[in-house]
């Protein structure tokens, strides 16, 4: 949607389109809400999230999340991350 930057949870259709209401409830979801939904309903997702990644970009700028690092050097899956307010800026 070329006007996606202006979308809110409930947004009327774009001018020039037939009149309808767009509903985007996921826009209000927190990190934990997204993962809770995916895990609860056993929905598929990229396996890199199980390897300690919480954000996936290109192969040149994607790094494992240090908040998921275990003492033994392994990483927990992304869905196990519990964010505090101060962590949300990472």
mmCIF file of N, CA, C and O in Angstrom:
data_model
loop_
_atom_site.group_PDB
_atom_site.id
_atom_site.type_symbol
_atom_site.label_atom_id
_atom_site.label_comp_id
_atom_site.label_asym_id
_atom_site.label_seq_id
_atom_site.Cartn_x
_atom_site.Cartn_y
_atom_site.Cartn_z
ATOM 1 N N UNK A 1 0.843 -1.172 0.000
ATOM 2 C CA UNK A 1 0.000 0.000 0.000
ATOM 3 C C UNK A 1 0.891 1.238 0.000
ATOM 4 O O UNK A 1 1.680 1.446 0.927
ATOM 5 N N UNK A 2 0.796 2.067 -0.999
ATOM 6 C CA UNK A 2 1.644 3.262 -1.048
ATOM 7 C C UNK A 2 1.345 4.252 0.074
ATOM 8 O O UNK A 2 2.131 5.156 0.332
ATOM 9 N N UNK A 3 0.227 4.093 0.748
ATOM 10 C CA UNK A 3 -0.145 4.995 1.842
ATOM 11 C C UNK A 3 -0.012 4.306 3.198
ATOM 12 O O UNK A 3 -0.576 4.761 4.183
ATOM 13 N N UNK A 4 0.744 3.212 3.253
ATOM 14 C CA UNK A 4 0.870 2.411 4.463
ATOM 15 C C UNK A 4 1.419 3.156 5.664
ATOM 16 O O UNK A 4 1.127 2.809 6.799
ATOM 17 N N UNK A 5 2.201 4.179 5.445
ATOM 18 C CA UNK A 5 2.770 4.932 6.567
ATOM 19 C C UNK A 5 1.696 5.646 7.377
ATOM 20 O O UNK A 5 1.921 6.013 8.521
ATOM 21 N N UNK A 6 0.536 5.843 6.793
ATOM 22 C CA UNK A 6 -0.537 6.581 7.464
ATOM 23 C C UNK A 6 -1.639 5.666 8.000
ATOM 24 O O UNK A 6 -2.654 6.137 8.485
ATOM 25 N N UNK A 7 -1.428 4.363 7.916
ATOM 26 C CA UNK A 7 -2.438 3.392 8.342
ATOM 27 C C UNK A 7 -2.488 3.311 9.861
ATOM 28 O O UNK A 7 -1.459 3.308 10.531
ATOM 29 N N UNK A 8 -3.688 3.263 10.401
ATOM 30 C CA UNK A 8 -3.903 3.058 11.832
ATOM 31 C C UNK A 8 -4.676 1.762 12.001
ATOM 32 O O UNK A 8 -4.972 1.076 11.030
ATOM 33 N N UNK A 9 -5.046 1.417 13.231
ATOM 34 C CA UNK A 9 -5.758 0.157 13.476
ATOM 35 C C UNK A 9 -7.031 0.045 12.646
ATOM 36 O O UNK A 9 -7.357 -1.020 12.146
ATOM 37 N N UNK A 10 -7.753 1.123 12.532
ATOM 38 C CA UNK A 10 -8.943 1.166 11.676
ATOM 39 C C UNK A 10 -8.781 2.382 10.774
ATOM 40 O O UNK A 10 -8.683 3.509 11.259
ATOM 41 N N UNK A 11 -8.720 2.139 9.483
ATOM 42 C CA UNK A 11 -8.484 3.201 8.520
ATOM 43 C C UNK A 11 -9.456 3.067 7.360
ATOM 44 O O UNK A 11 -9.567 1.994 6.765
ATOM 45 N N UNK A 12 -10.157 4.137 7.012
ATOM 46 C CA UNK A 12 -11.032 4.080 5.834
ATOM 47 C C UNK A 12 -10.199 3.848 4.577
ATOM 48 O O UNK A 12 -9.002 4.137 4.540
ATOM 49 N N UNK A 13 -10.828 3.331 3.564
ATOM 50 C CA UNK A 13 -10.125 3.087 2.306
ATOM 51 C C UNK A 13 -9.575 4.383 1.726
ATOM 52 O O UNK A 13 -10.024 5.483 2.045
ATOM 53 N N UNK A 14 -8.597 4.238 0.889
ATOM 54 C CA UNK A 14 -7.946 5.371 0.250
ATOM 55 C C UNK A 14 -8.893 6.045 -0.726
ATOM 56 O O UNK A 14 -9.695 5.375 -1.387
ATOM 57 N N UNK A 15 -8.795 7.372 -0.810
ATOM 58 C CA UNK A 15 -9.614 8.126 -1.749
ATOM 59 C C UNK A 15 -9.456 7.549 -3.159
ATOM 60 O O UNK A 15 -8.358 7.228 -3.587
ATOM 61 N N UNK A 16 -10.559 7.402 -3.860
ATOM 62 C CA UNK A 16 -10.542 6.827 -5.195
ATOM 63 C C UNK A 16 -10.845 5.333 -5.207
ATOM 64 O O UNK A 16 -11.052 4.752 -6.265
ATOM 65 N N UNK A 17 -10.839 4.703 -4.029
ATOM 66 C CA UNK A 17 -11.184 3.283 -3.898
ATOM 67 C C UNK A 17 -12.634 3.184 -3.423
ATOM 68 O O UNK A 17 -13.164 4.125 -2.834
ATOM 69 N N UNK A 18 -13.258 2.023 -3.610
ATOM 70 C CA UNK A 18 -14.598 1.832 -3.024
ATOM 71 C C UNK A 18 -14.513 2.024 -1.502
ATOM 72 O O UNK A 18 -13.482 1.751 -0.891
ATOM 73 N N UNK A 19 -15.596 2.496 -0.908
ATOM 74 C CA UNK A 19 -15.606 2.758 0.534
ATOM 75 C C UNK A 19 -15.634 1.448 1.326
ATOM 76 O O UNK A 19 -16.490 0.600 1.123
ATOM 77 N N UNK A 20 -14.657 1.280 2.186
ATOM 78 C CA UNK A 20 -14.616 0.158 3.118
ATOM 79 C C UNK A 20 -13.695 0.537 4.262
ATOM 80 O O UNK A 20 -12.960 1.530 4.189
ATOM 81 N N UNK A 21 -13.742 -0.224 5.341
ATOM 82 C CA UNK A 21 -12.908 0.045 6.510
ATOM 83 C C UNK A 21 -11.815 -1.013 6.573
ATOM 84 O O UNK A 21 -12.099 -2.209 6.571
ATOM 85 N N UNK A 22 -10.577 -0.563 6.624
ATOM 86 C CA UNK A 22 -9.450 -1.480 6.804
ATOM 87 C C UNK A 22 -9.268 -1.721 8.298
ATOM 88 O O UNK A 22 -9.254 -0.781 9.081
ATOM 89 N N UNK A 23 -9.103 -2.964 8.685
ATOM 90 C CA UNK A 23 -8.856 -3.314 10.082
ATOM 91 C C UNK A 23 -7.469 -3.939 10.189
ATOM 92 O O UNK A 23 -7.173 -4.908 9.491
ATOM 93 N N UNK A 24 -6.623 -3.363 11.028
ATOM 94 C CA UNK A 24 -5.246 -3.817 11.204
ATOM 95 C C UNK A 24 -4.950 -4.000 12.692
ATOM 96 O O UNK A 24 -4.145 -3.260 13.261
ATOM 97 N N UNK A 25 -5.556 -4.965 13.348
ATOM 98 C CA UNK A 25 -5.361 -5.097 14.801
ATOM 99 C C UNK A 25 -3.918 -5.395 15.186
ATOM 100 O O UNK A 25 -3.471 -5.023 16.264
ATOM 101 N N UNK A 26 -3.148 -6.018 14.313
ATOM 102 C CA UNK A 26 -1.773 -6.374 14.658
ATOM 103 C C UNK A 26 -0.885 -5.142 14.852
ATOM 104 O O UNK A 26 0.156 -5.213 15.488
ATOM 105 N N UNK A 27 -1.278 -3.997 14.339
ATOM 106 C CA UNK A 27 -0.485 -2.779 14.510
ATOM 107 C C UNK A 27 -0.307 -2.411 15.973
ATOM 108 O O UNK A 27 0.669 -1.752 16.339
ATOM 109 N N UNK A 28 -1.221 -2.833 16.818
ATOM 110 C CA UNK A 28 -1.153 -2.513 18.251
ATOM 111 C C UNK A 28 -0.476 -3.613 19.063
ATOM 112 O O UNK A 28 -0.326 -3.485 20.274
ATOM 113 N N UNK A 29 -0.091 -4.696 18.415
ATOM 114 C CA UNK A 29 0.509 -5.812 19.136
ATOM 115 C C UNK A 29 1.944 -5.505 19.529
ATOM 116 O O UNK A 29 2.688 -4.845 18.817
ATOM 117 N N UNK A 30 2.320 -6.009 20.688
ATOM 118 C CA UNK A 30 3.698 -5.936 21.159
ATOM 119 C C UNK A 30 4.429 -7.190 20.673
ATOM 120 O O UNK A 30 3.819 -8.141 20.181
ATOM 121 N N UNK A 31 5.728 -7.192 20.836
ATOM 122 C CA UNK A 31 6.580 -8.317 20.448
ATOM 123 C C UNK A 31 6.029 -9.637 21.001
ATOM 124 O O UNK A 31 5.894 -10.622 20.277
ATOM 125 N N UNK A 32 5.698 -9.638 22.297
ATOM 126 C CA UNK A 32 5.203 -10.851 22.946
ATOM 127 C C UNK A 32 3.862 -11.301 22.371
ATOM 128 O O UNK A 32 3.568 -12.495 22.329
ATOM 129 N N UNK A 33 3.028 -10.362 21.941
ATOM 130 C CA UNK A 33 1.731 -10.707 21.354
ATOM 131 C C UNK A 33 1.913 -11.463 20.041
ATOM 132 O O UNK A 33 1.215 -12.446 19.776
ATOM 133 N N UNK A 34 2.833 -10.991 19.218
ATOM 134 C CA UNK A 34 3.076 -11.638 17.924
ATOM 135 C C UNK A 34 3.555 -13.066 18.131
ATOM 136 O O UNK A 34 3.022 -14.011 17.550
ATOM 137 N N UNK A 35 4.557 -13.236 19.001
ATOM 138 C CA UNK A 35 5.081 -14.573 19.237
ATOM 139 C C UNK A 35 4.064 -15.470 19.943
ATOM 140 O O UNK A 35 3.978 -16.667 19.644
ATOM 141 N N UNK A 36 3.304 -14.926 20.852
ATOM 142 C CA UNK A 36 2.264 -15.722 21.505
ATOM 143 C C UNK A 36 1.274 -16.272 20.495
ATOM 144 O O UNK A 36 0.874 -17.437 20.565
ATOM 145 N N UNK A 37 0.885 -15.458 19.535
ATOM 146 C CA UNK A 37 -0.048 -15.872 18.484
ATOM 147 C C UNK A 37 0.569 -16.950 17.600
ATOM 148 O O UNK A 37 -0.051 -17.987 17.336
ATOM 149 N N UNK A 38 1.802 -16.718 17.148
ATOM 150 C CA UNK A 38 2.460 -17.692 16.278
ATOM 151 C C UNK A 38 2.627 -19.046 16.958
ATOM 152 O O UNK A 38 2.344 -20.095 16.365
ATOM 153 N N UNK A 39 3.078 -19.024 18.208
ATOM 154 C CA UNK A 39 3.324 -20.274 18.937
ATOM 155 C C UNK A 39 2.011 -20.968 19.295
ATOM 156 O O UNK A 39 1.866 -22.182 19.114
ATOM 157 N N UNK A 40 1.051 -20.204 19.778
ATOM 158 C CA UNK A 40 -0.225 -20.807 20.196
ATOM 159 C C UNK A 40 -0.913 -21.538 19.058
ATOM 160 O O UNK A 40 -1.484 -22.607 19.241
ATOM 161 N N UNK A 41 -0.859 -20.972 17.858
ATOM 162 C CA UNK A 41 -1.547 -21.575 16.726
ATOM 163 C C UNK A 41 -0.608 -22.372 15.815
ATOM 164 O O UNK A 41 -0.989 -22.756 14.710
ATOM 165 N N UNK A 42 0.604 -22.616 16.295
ATOM 166 C CA UNK A 42 1.591 -23.425 15.554
ATOM 167 C C UNK A 42 1.757 -22.955 14.116
ATOM 168 O O UNK A 42 1.801 -23.764 13.182
ATOM 169 N N UNK A 43 1.853 -21.649 13.938
ATOM 170 C CA UNK A 43 2.012 -21.094 12.601
ATOM 171 C C UNK A 43 3.477 -21.155 12.180
ATOM 172 O O UNK A 43 4.372 -20.999 13.008
ATOM 173 N N UNK A 44 3.727 -21.378 10.915
ATOM 174 C CA UNK A 44 5.124 -21.448 10.459
ATOM 175 C C UNK A 44 5.792 -20.076 10.462
ATOM 176 O O UNK A 44 5.139 -19.056 10.281
ATOM 177 N N UNK A 45 7.085 -20.075 10.706
ATOM 178 C CA UNK A 45 7.887 -18.854 10.646
ATOM 179 C C UNK A 45 9.307 -19.257 10.279
ATOM 180 O O UNK A 45 9.680 -20.426 10.325
ATOM 181 N N UNK A 46 10.115 -18.297 9.910
ATOM 182 C CA UNK A 46 11.493 -18.541 9.484
ATOM 183 C C UNK A 46 12.292 -19.201 10.613
ATOM 184 O O UNK A 46 12.274 -18.729 11.750
ATOM 185 N N UNK A 47 13.017 -20.259 10.320
ATOM 186 C CA UNK A 47 13.764 -20.997 11.354
ATOM 187 C C UNK A 47 14.904 -20.193 11.962
ATOM 188 O O UNK A 47 15.421 -20.548 13.021
ATOM 189 N N UNK A 48 15.310 -19.103 11.325
ATOM 190 C CA UNK A 48 16.356 -18.260 11.917
ATOM 191 C C UNK A 48 15.922 -17.698 13.273
ATOM 192 O O UNK A 48 16.760 -17.450 14.141
ATOM 193 N N UNK A 49 14.622 -17.513 13.470
ATOM 194 C CA UNK A 49 14.129 -17.027 14.757
ATOM 195 C C UNK A 49 14.406 -18.034 15.868
ATOM 196 O O UNK A 49 14.538 -17.658 17.025
ATOM 197 N N UNK A 50 14.518 -19.304 15.535
ATOM 198 C CA UNK A 50 14.838 -20.320 16.534
ATOM 199 C C UNK A 50 16.332 -20.377 16.835
ATOM 200 O O UNK A 50 16.761 -21.080 17.735
ATOM 201 N N UNK A 51 17.119 -19.621 16.077
ATOM 202 C CA UNK A 51 18.575 -19.644 16.230
ATOM 203 C C UNK A 51 19.103 -18.382 16.910
ATOM 204 O O UNK A 51 20.298 -18.117 16.902
ATOM 205 N N UNK A 52 18.199 -17.560 17.478
ATOM 206 C CA UNK A 52 18.630 -16.391 18.225
ATOM 207 C C UNK A 52 18.462 -15.056 17.521
ATOM 208 O O UNK A 52 18.843 -14.021 18.050
ATOM 209 N N UNK A 53 17.879 -15.080 16.338
ATOM 210 C CA UNK A 53 17.638 -13.831 15.618
ATOM 211 C C UNK A 53 16.246 -13.298 15.974
ATOM 212 O O UNK A 53 15.297 -14.065 16.092
ATOM 213 N N UNK A 54 16.140 -11.983 16.145
ATOM 214 C CA UNK A 54 14.836 -11.378 16.416
ATOM 215 C C UNK A 54 14.438 -10.391 15.328
ATOM 216 O O UNK A 54 13.311 -9.906 15.308
ATOM 217 N N UNK A 55 15.358 -10.095 14.429
ATOM 218 C CA UNK A 55 15.097 -9.212 13.310
ATOM 219 C C UNK A 55 15.922 -9.733 12.141
ATOM 220 O O UNK A 55 17.114 -10.008 12.293
ATOM 221 N N UNK A 56 15.285 -9.872 11.008
ATOM 222 C CA UNK A 56 15.978 -10.454 9.874
ATOM 223 C C UNK A 56 16.003 -9.448 8.731
ATOM 224 O O UNK A 56 14.964 -8.995 8.255
ATOM 225 N N UNK A 57 17.206 -9.073 8.345
ATOM 226 C CA UNK A 57 17.409 -8.156 7.227
ATOM 227 C C UNK A 57 18.114 -8.898 6.111
ATOM 228 O O UNK A 57 17.689 -9.976 5.709
ATOM 229 N N UNK A 58 19.251 -8.366 5.689
ATOM 230 C CA UNK A 58 20.034 -9.049 4.662
ATOM 231 C C UNK A 58 21.078 -9.939 5.332
ATOM 232 O O UNK A 58 21.283 -9.871 6.544
ATOM 233 N N UNK A 59 21.774 -10.709 4.544
ATOM 234 C CA UNK A 59 22.796 -11.582 5.122
ATOM 235 C C UNK A 59 24.001 -10.786 5.621
ATOM 236 O O UNK A 59 24.854 -11.308 6.313
ATOM 237 N N UNK A 60 24.070 -9.508 5.276
ATOM 238 C CA UNK A 60 25.189 -8.670 5.694
ATOM 239 C C UNK A 60 24.927 -7.893 6.982
ATOM 240 O O UNK A 60 25.870 -7.430 7.614
ATOM 241 N N UNK A 61 23.663 -7.715 7.347
ATOM 242 C CA UNK A 61 23.379 -6.901 8.529
ATOM 243 C C UNK A 61 22.482 -7.576 9.559
ATOM 244 O O UNK A 61 21.980 -6.940 10.461
ATOM 245 N N UNK A 62 22.302 -8.874 9.454
ATOM 246 C CA UNK A 62 21.467 -9.607 10.402
ATOM 247 C C UNK A 62 22.360 -10.262 11.450
ATOM 248 O O UNK A 62 23.283 -10.996 11.109
ATOM 249 N N UNK A 63 22.089 -9.965 12.708
ATOM 250 C CA UNK A 63 22.886 -10.511 13.803
ATOM 251 C C UNK A 63 21.985 -11.137 14.848
ATOM 252 O O UNK A 63 20.839 -10.722 15.026
ATOM 253 N N UNK A 64 22.524 -12.110 15.563
ATOM 254 C CA UNK A 64 21.776 -12.716 16.652
ATOM 255 C C UNK A 64 21.602 -11.691 17.762
ATOM 256 O O UNK A 64 22.441 -10.814 17.964
ATOM 257 N N UNK A 65 20.490 -11.815 18.474
ATOM 258 C CA UNK A 65 20.183 -10.867 19.548
ATOM 259 C C UNK A 65 20.963 -11.248 20.805
ATOM 260 O O UNK A 65 20.791 -12.344 21.336
ATOM 261 N N UNK A 66 21.799 -10.346 21.321
ATOM 262 C CA UNK A 66 22.589 -10.666 22.517
ATOM 263 C C UNK A 66 21.730 -10.927 23.756
ATOM 264 O O UNK A 66 22.191 -11.575 24.696
ATOM 265 N N UNK A 67 20.500 -10.465 23.757
ATOM 266 C CA UNK A 67 19.610 -10.733 24.900
ATOM 267 C C UNK A 67 19.186 -12.201 24.956
ATOM 268 O O UNK A 67 18.658 -12.652 25.966
ATOM 269 N N UNK A 68 19.434 -12.938 23.874
ATOM 270 C CA UNK A 68 19.079 -14.360 23.823
ATOM 271 C C UNK A 68 20.276 -15.275 24.045
ATOM 272 O O UNK A 68 20.147 -16.494 23.988
ATOM 273 N N UNK A 69 21.433 -14.713 24.312
ATOM 274 C CA UNK A 69 22.651 -15.493 24.502
ATOM 275 C C UNK A 69 22.623 -16.242 25.829
ATOM 276 O O UNK A 69 22.390 -15.653 26.883
ATOM 277 N N UNK A 70 22.855 -17.527 25.770
ATOM 278 C CA UNK A 70 22.958 -18.362 26.966
ATOM 279 C C UNK A 70 24.399 -18.348 27.469
ATOM 280 O O UNK A 70 25.332 -18.083 26.705
ATOM 281 N N UNK A 71 24.612 -18.666 28.744
ATOM 282 C CA UNK A 71 25.980 -18.701 29.289
ATOM 283 C C UNK A 71 26.918 -19.646 28.533
ATOM 284 O O UNK A 71 28.116 -19.404 28.470
ATOM 285 N N UNK A 72 26.366 -20.708 27.941
ATOM 286 C CA UNK A 72 27.215 -21.675 27.231
ATOM 287 C C UNK A 72 27.534 -21.253 25.793
ATOM 288 O O UNK A 72 28.179 -21.983 25.050
ATOM 289 N N UNK A 73 27.053 -20.061 25.380
ATOM 290 C CA UNK A 73 27.338 -19.572 24.034
ATOM 291 C C UNK A 73 26.256 -19.873 23.018
ATOM 292 O O UNK A 73 26.299 -19.367 21.899
ATOM 293 N N UNK A 74 25.295 -20.705 23.376
ATOM 294 C CA UNK A 74 24.175 -20.988 22.475
ATOM 295 C C UNK A 74 23.139 -19.865 22.605
ATOM 296 O O UNK A 74 23.253 -19.003 23.471
ATOM 297 N N UNK A 75 22.163 -19.886 21.737
ATOM 298 C CA UNK A 75 21.119 -18.853 21.752
ATOM 299 C C UNK A 75 19.742 -19.476 21.925
ATOM 300 O O UNK A 75 19.466 -20.542 21.386
ATOM 301 N N UNK A 76 18.894 -18.788 22.680
ATOM 302 C CA UNK A 76 17.502 -19.202 22.843
ATOM 303 C C UNK A 76 16.705 -18.728 21.619
ATOM 304 O O UNK A 76 17.113 -17.800 20.920
ATOM 305 N N UNK A 77 15.547 -19.332 21.372
ATOM 306 C CA UNK A 77 14.706 -18.875 20.257
ATOM 307 C C UNK A 77 14.088 -17.512 20.549
ATOM 308 O O UNK A 77 13.902 -17.124 21.706
ATOM 309 N N UNK A 78 13.779 -16.790 19.496
ATOM 310 C CA UNK A 78 13.227 -15.442 19.613
ATOM 311 C C UNK A 78 11.959 -15.399 20.454
ATOM 312 O O UNK A 78 11.737 -14.448 21.196
ATOM 313 N N UNK A 79 11.122 -16.438 20.373
ATOM 314 C CA UNK A 79 9.857 -16.397 21.116
ATOM 315 C C UNK A 79 10.052 -16.476 22.616
ATOM 316 O O UNK A 79 9.124 -16.193 23.381
ATOM 317 N N UNK A 80 11.256 -16.799 23.081
ATOM 318 C CA UNK A 80 11.494 -16.863 24.527
ATOM 319 C C UNK A 80 11.918 -15.513 25.114
ATOM 320 O O UNK A 80 12.014 -15.373 26.329
ATOM 321 N N UNK A 81 12.138 -14.527 24.267
ATOM 322 C CA UNK A 81 12.573 -13.211 24.736
ATOM 323 C C UNK A 81 11.433 -12.469 25.423
ATOM 324 O O UNK A 81 10.344 -12.347 24.885
ATOM 325 N N UNK A 82 11.691 -11.993 26.617
ATOM 326 C CA UNK A 82 10.749 -11.156 27.355
ATOM 327 C C UNK A 82 11.393 -9.785 27.460
ATOM 328 O O UNK A 82 12.467 -9.640 28.045
ATOM 329 N N UNK A 83 10.757 -8.806 26.850
ATOM 330 C CA UNK A 83 11.322 -7.463 26.798
ATOM 331 C C UNK A 83 10.863 -6.598 27.963
ATOM 332 O O UNK A 83 9.694 -6.611 28.328
ATOM 333 N N UNK A 84 11.800 -5.856 28.522
ATOM 334 C CA UNK A 84 11.469 -4.796 29.465
ATOM 335 C C UNK A 84 11.329 -3.532 28.630
ATOM 336 O O UNK A 84 11.763 -3.466 27.484
ATOM 337 N N UNK A 85 10.745 -2.511 29.182
ATOM 338 C CA UNK A 85 10.551 -1.258 28.452
ATOM 339 C C UNK A 85 11.875 -0.727 27.898
ATOM 340 O O UNK A 85 11.950 -0.246 26.779
ATOM 341 N N UNK A 86 12.971 -0.860 28.661
ATOM 342 C CA UNK A 86 14.266 -0.343 28.208
ATOM 343 C C UNK A 86 14.839 -1.150 27.043
ATOM 344 O O UNK A 86 15.678 -0.652 26.305
ATOM 345 N N UNK A 87 14.406 -2.387 26.854
ATOM 346 C CA UNK A 87 14.909 -3.236 25.774
ATOM 347 C C UNK A 87 14.211 -2.955 24.447
ATOM 348 O O UNK A 87 14.697 -3.346 23.400
ATOM 349 N N UNK A 88 13.089 -2.303 24.469
ATOM 350 C CA UNK A 88 12.290 -2.144 23.258
ATOM 351 C C UNK A 88 12.959 -1.256 22.202
ATOM 352 O O UNK A 88 12.559 -1.240 21.064
ATOM 353 N N UNK A 89 13.993 -0.537 22.580
ATOM 354 C CA UNK A 89 14.695 0.322 21.629
ATOM 355 C C UNK A 89 15.749 -0.433 20.833
ATOM 356 O O UNK A 89 16.315 0.103 19.909
ATOM 357 N N UNK A 90 16.048 -1.672 21.202
ATOM 358 C CA UNK A 90 17.089 -2.446 20.506
ATOM 359 C C UNK A 90 16.678 -2.815 19.112
ATOM 360 O O UNK A 90 15.572 -3.023 18.797
#
